[in-house]
Amino acid sequence: MTGKPRSSQSAHKFGTFLGVYMPSILTILGLIMYLRFGWVLGNLGLIKTIIVVLIASSITFITGLSASAIATNIKVGVGGEYFMISRSLGLEPGGAIGIPLYLCRTLSVTFYCYGLSEAILTFLPITGVELPSYTLQLITIGFIVIITVLSGKSAKLVLHSQIPIMIIVGISILALVIGVLSKDLQSPITEATYRTAPEGFWYVFAVFFPAVTGFTAGVGMSGDLKDPQKSIPRGTLSAVVSGAIIYLIIPLLLAITGALTIEQMTDPEAGVTIWTRLAVFGPWIVYPAVWGAVLSSAFGSILGGPRILQALSMDGLVPKFLAKLSRSGQPTIATWTSGAIAVSAVFLGGLNTIAQYVSVLFLTLYVAVNMSAAIEQLIKEPSYRPTIDAPWYISILGAIAAMLVMWLINPFAFAFALGLELIIFIYLMNKKLEQQWGDASTGIWMYLGRYSLLRLNAKKMHPRNWRPIIILFIRDLKEHIELVRFTEMLGQNSGLLTISKLITPEDKDELPLRNEVAHEMQKDLNLYGFQALTEVHVVTDLKYGMNQVAAGHGIAGIKTNTVVFGWSSTESGKIKELEIISELARSGKNILIAHINKPFPKKVKKRIDIWWRGQENNGDLMVLLAYLIQLNSKWRKSTIRIFSVTHSEKEKQILEHHIRFSIREARIDANVIVILAKPKENALDILIAKSKYVDLVFLGLTRENSEIEERIIFMDKILSKLNRAVLVQNNGMKSEIPVIFGPTTSKS
């Protein structure tokens, strides 16, 4: 369920620059730009470094394009990437991505604050004083608390505090440009050395790639934007493009400077010192810029993470109280929860290893965003009308590329990420969550259904392809749940069941709520673990309505071939039912009348009896129905007995031979019992004596032209004496029913 938490005061809304572009570009121009660019260039040379930048930026640009396409097609709410994926692929896939994404964002706060604390301690050594071993952890916790308090207080305050950080980062880049051009220049370094990266090109690429992944920081602010549909594409794509341009300029500058040697650049320990040696005013500009970039990334994570948690809470995937807002419109509880998790992560240890897993897990977001946009395009949903179009093959290319990068970074982390999300997805599927919006998954099934129906319609149906396509008419699903259980068993493994409820203009309470009634029926079925379609039809007359609905029900190769009724409890209902059956018989539909006096047993060894009278063509269908019941797991060990009654020893032998031969040819295991009755012995009495306590009994439903009242008396006499009985009438054409009995068998 979705819901919108209330606050006494609406939150401040942001525009494209402050809300999307600035947090995105500051996260892109982060720590890796300062720490690893010299190392990348020294190992790869200028040409291959540019190739790395172009490939990495292309992947992020494609993902940004896919995100923009989704954002311009829907009204984006709080939750950023989670919101877009869940509204596109559905609640369960969205949750499978959103929950790990939230943890990634929250753990990122710890990583950034840890890195910032480490940098400050390195830069400001206290000579002659030995600091406690836990100093680093204490400073990290202090930074986490500070940024958590600030973000919980006001997103506006945090975003405005990033403006001076952005200025400092910009000045540091300008200082690098001036510093390089004011020193000795040389011919560009073009040769790859792999001096400290013997693993090769793709290893260096994997180390560099996280530098371009920060563009989603702005998407995470979706719920705080004045116009997300406009701001997300503009801010995101602008940040990716401007980041790529800067990333192409920096290696060019490093390649032409004569102030550093290859050995100095490829030194893994050099880090920020490459910038401090080249930029004018070196450490005085570069170090504050590095700290600011790290702090800005931490702010981006602490703003984005709680909003994902808020969205998860609003959708019912985590406790509802986490969606509560403060008076200023901030997700305070979600923010403090995120801060507490970030503080706890300080004590995990082995953060470098965990960081790899977080990076890979975060990249599954790229895969999901790209696949969402591709699927929306492929299924041709009429409602998918984005103002920014991303071709499906480009989005799929972006998804594949993201998966390759995940593999390059860490194959074990790649397997872990997919496994974790699969586990969450299966868990959410089993919870049977109720979704309040349409998504692409429905469109996917519609697309596949359309394709299948067209293929089926072009095929000539052969008897071996027969399936029970059943419609069950029912007034109250819960009241007749045992009838539903029986009918669902017939189609559980090989067929399709539709439960139809008919309402008339006299049903004034249900008439305006017919769509909700069908939905409630589906919810009731889910509670019992049944699978069936549900529908509600408005008819002027029940008798006429049943005939019309049943006769024309189905489509293409899945036309309804079997109609099921429960035996009415009233005299008028029974009369009407037999009249309907008589008319339906002419439409070629098989008819079952089921009467369940007692609930189906659960644990006892089950028996199914078939009474074959040798007068109508019902025997083959009854055996087939019994076999379909046996396909269900709880009936797999049940025993089928086929009974027939005769008054002639010669006919008894012929009958036994034909039935045994036929079920053997049909590969159905059953016991054949032909009873030789005494001259005055009543077949009905024999039937009741043999099958009174049997779990399920199938009998033929005659097409006699006798008076309806006489038929009702006869049927009542049989059905009232048996626990569970089904009267079967085979009205299908010969070609529509699988051959159970051979051509030499008697008619049944």
mmCIF file of C-alpha atoms in Angstrom, residues 436 439 452 608 733:
data_model
loop_
_atom_site.group_PDB
_atom_site.id
_atom_site.type_symbol
_atom_site.label_atom_id
_atom_site.label_comp_id
_atom_site.label_asym_id
_atom_site.label_seq_id
_atom_site.Cartn_x
_atom_site.Cartn_y
_atom_site.Cartn_z
ATOM 1 C CA GLN A 436 -1.571 0.366 -5.981
ATOM 2 C CA ASP A 439 3.641 -1.278 -13.993
ATOM 3 C CA SER A 452 0.771 -16.488 -27.638
ATOM 4 C CA ILE A 608 -11.686 -41.718 -6.759
ATOM 5 C CA MET A 733 -16.741 -32.910 -30.438
#
